[in-house]
XYZ file of C-alpha atoms in Angstrom:
170
model
C 18.903 -17.200 9.521
C 21.416 -14.635 9.856
C 21.153 -10.954 10.653
C 22.367 -10.186 7.135
C 19.264 -11.868 5.724
C 17.286 -8.943 6.824
C 18.969 -6.800 4.173
C 18.975 -9.316 1.435
C 16.961 -7.073 -0.945
C 19.634 -4.372 -0.767
C 22.674 -6.671 -1.554
C 21.880 -7.298 -5.091
C 20.483 -4.163 -6.867
C 19.699 -1.398 -4.545
C 18.818 1.034 -7.445
C 15.958 -1.401 -8.583
C 14.613 -1.512 -5.038
C 14.660 2.227 -4.960
C 12.969 2.468 -8.413
C 10.258 0.210 -7.298
C 9.560 1.957 -4.039
C 9.607 5.417 -5.888
C 6.724 4.288 -8.086
C 4.841 3.440 -4.928
C 5.667 6.774 -3.411
C 4.707 8.711 -6.645
C 1.412 6.897 -6.791
C 0.581 7.679 -3.155
C 1.696 11.385 -3.880
C -0.624 11.638 -7.020
C -3.502 10.032 -5.381
C -3.422 12.213 -2.236
C -2.415 15.483 -3.757
C -5.941 16.786 -5.038
C -7.390 16.005 -1.483
C -4.350 17.803 0.087
C -4.811 20.829 -2.024
C -8.558 21.087 -1.247
C -7.712 20.496 2.485
C -5.510 23.652 2.420
C -8.455 25.638 1.361
C -10.549 24.066 4.109
C -7.936 24.831 6.652
C -7.443 28.386 5.316
C -11.185 29.025 5.640
C -11.206 27.644 9.200
C -8.170 29.726 10.244
C -9.869 32.902 9.139
C -11.278 33.183 12.669
C -10.902 36.307 14.644
C -9.708 36.092 18.231
C -10.590 38.522 20.814
C -9.556 37.822 24.446
C -8.966 34.050 23.675
C -12.650 33.851 22.726
C -13.621 32.700 19.301
C -15.964 35.204 17.674
C -17.488 35.309 14.140
C -16.116 32.056 12.983
C -16.970 31.664 9.310
C -18.599 28.420 8.503
C -16.785 26.018 6.343
C -18.426 25.754 2.765
C -20.320 22.555 2.656
C -19.453 21.978 -0.962
C -15.829 22.590 -0.320
C -15.784 19.926 2.494
C -17.787 17.464 0.356
C -15.175 17.898 -2.474
C -12.413 17.052 -0.022
C -14.256 13.967 1.212
C -14.928 12.803 -2.455
C -11.422 13.516 -3.570
C -9.871 11.806 -0.457
C -12.148 8.652 -0.967
C -11.398 8.574 -4.708
C -7.556 8.897 -4.087
C -7.691 6.205 -1.462
C -9.412 3.785 -3.731
C -7.252 4.368 -6.620
C -4.165 4.044 -4.377
C -5.432 0.696 -2.846
C -6.251 -0.705 -6.436
C -2.864 0.222 -7.896
C -1.003 -1.171 -4.835
C -3.001 -4.445 -5.146
C -2.070 -4.460 -8.834
C 1.630 -4.124 -8.214
C 1.847 -5.995 -4.818
C 3.960 -8.779 -6.149
C 6.871 -6.734 -7.385
C 9.194 -7.364 -4.549
C 8.621 -11.034 -4.432
C 9.187 -11.031 -8.187
C 12.385 -9.120 -7.739
C 13.680 -11.624 -5.475
C 12.719 -14.700 -7.862
C 13.945 -12.858 -11.058
C 16.757 -10.493 -10.170
C 17.756 -10.175 -13.785
C 14.595 -8.324 -14.815
C 14.295 -4.547 -14.794
C 11.849 -2.636 -12.707
C 9.616 -2.066 -15.671
C 9.483 -5.895 -16.425
C 8.648 -6.655 -12.757
C 5.733 -4.245 -12.798
C 4.455 -5.917 -16.029
C 4.833 -9.445 -14.496
C 2.911 -8.272 -11.315
C 0.237 -7.047 -13.682
C -0.047 -10.413 -15.411
C 0.132 -12.275 -12.103
C -2.544 -10.288 -10.513
C -5.066 -10.360 -13.446
C -8.184 -11.958 -12.017
C -6.835 -12.111 -8.475
C -7.081 -8.636 -7.211
C -10.222 -9.671 -5.392
C -8.623 -12.502 -3.704
C -5.799 -10.385 -2.323
C -8.105 -7.628 -1.276
C -10.148 -10.171 0.781
C -7.025 -11.659 2.183
C -5.764 -8.289 3.363
C -9.128 -7.269 4.789
C -9.259 -10.558 6.786
C -6.330 -9.151 8.853
C -8.188 -6.046 9.997
C -9.804 -7.817 13.059
C -6.381 -9.086 14.237
C -4.839 -5.517 13.810
C -7.816 -3.979 15.702
C -7.376 -6.548 18.474
C -3.667 -5.811 18.833
C -4.507 -2.271 19.758
C -5.814 -3.866 23.064
C -2.346 -4.809 23.847
C -0.795 -1.528 22.728
C 0.579 -3.087 19.644
C 2.662 -5.819 21.262
C 0.445 -8.417 19.586
C 1.763 -7.181 16.281
C 4.982 -9.047 17.028
C 3.019 -12.214 16.276
C 0.426 -10.819 13.814
C 2.974 -9.135 11.413
C 4.937 -12.249 10.641
C 1.662 -14.164 10.191
C 0.582 -11.465 7.666
C 3.925 -11.579 5.858
C 3.901 -15.367 5.692
C 0.376 -15.394 4.302
C 1.115 -12.882 1.763
C 4.083 -14.902 0.718
C 2.108 -17.992 0.379
C -0.298 -16.089 -1.670
C 2.459 -15.097 -4.039
C 3.577 -18.784 -4.243
C 0.009 -19.799 -5.009
C -0.074 -17.265 -7.836
C 3.107 -18.599 -9.362
C 1.960 -22.085 -8.960
C -1.405 -21.350 -10.834
C 0.450 -19.465 -13.548
C 2.925 -22.276 -14.174
C 0.182 -24.857 -14.209
C -1.808 -22.815 -16.636
C 1.283 -22.553 -19.115
C 2.096 -26.238 -18.791
């Protein structure tokens, strides 16, 4: 391995990498925007507190329905974002294997690969949570070992998906 291998994705088609990442950023924005808007209203109602001699007086209560709306929108946006990220989780692996395909074709291929495998990937990613939580005990130093393990496991998941699809075609 060489240092230049770290930037392998950017050597070929930088615009394709940016297009793929822009889609993920747009999904994140669209999913979080409704909750952020409602959060602004919650914060506005909290900041309507009058201050007198550094003592809070007459603090208006936050509307329970407004807060509940925020929680529902936040949870719904998070669930939708996780689902979409799982659907398109294989695009960067596919981009490395098939550099001739466009970003749109890579997303379509990821959809086909993930059909019926979303639960497997979700379970795999959830299984990393105890390791990540334990890494906090070492102030994140353990992530130096956990992160490569996670990346290798997810790469092997991709190879397993490709292997199963080629066996199904053959």
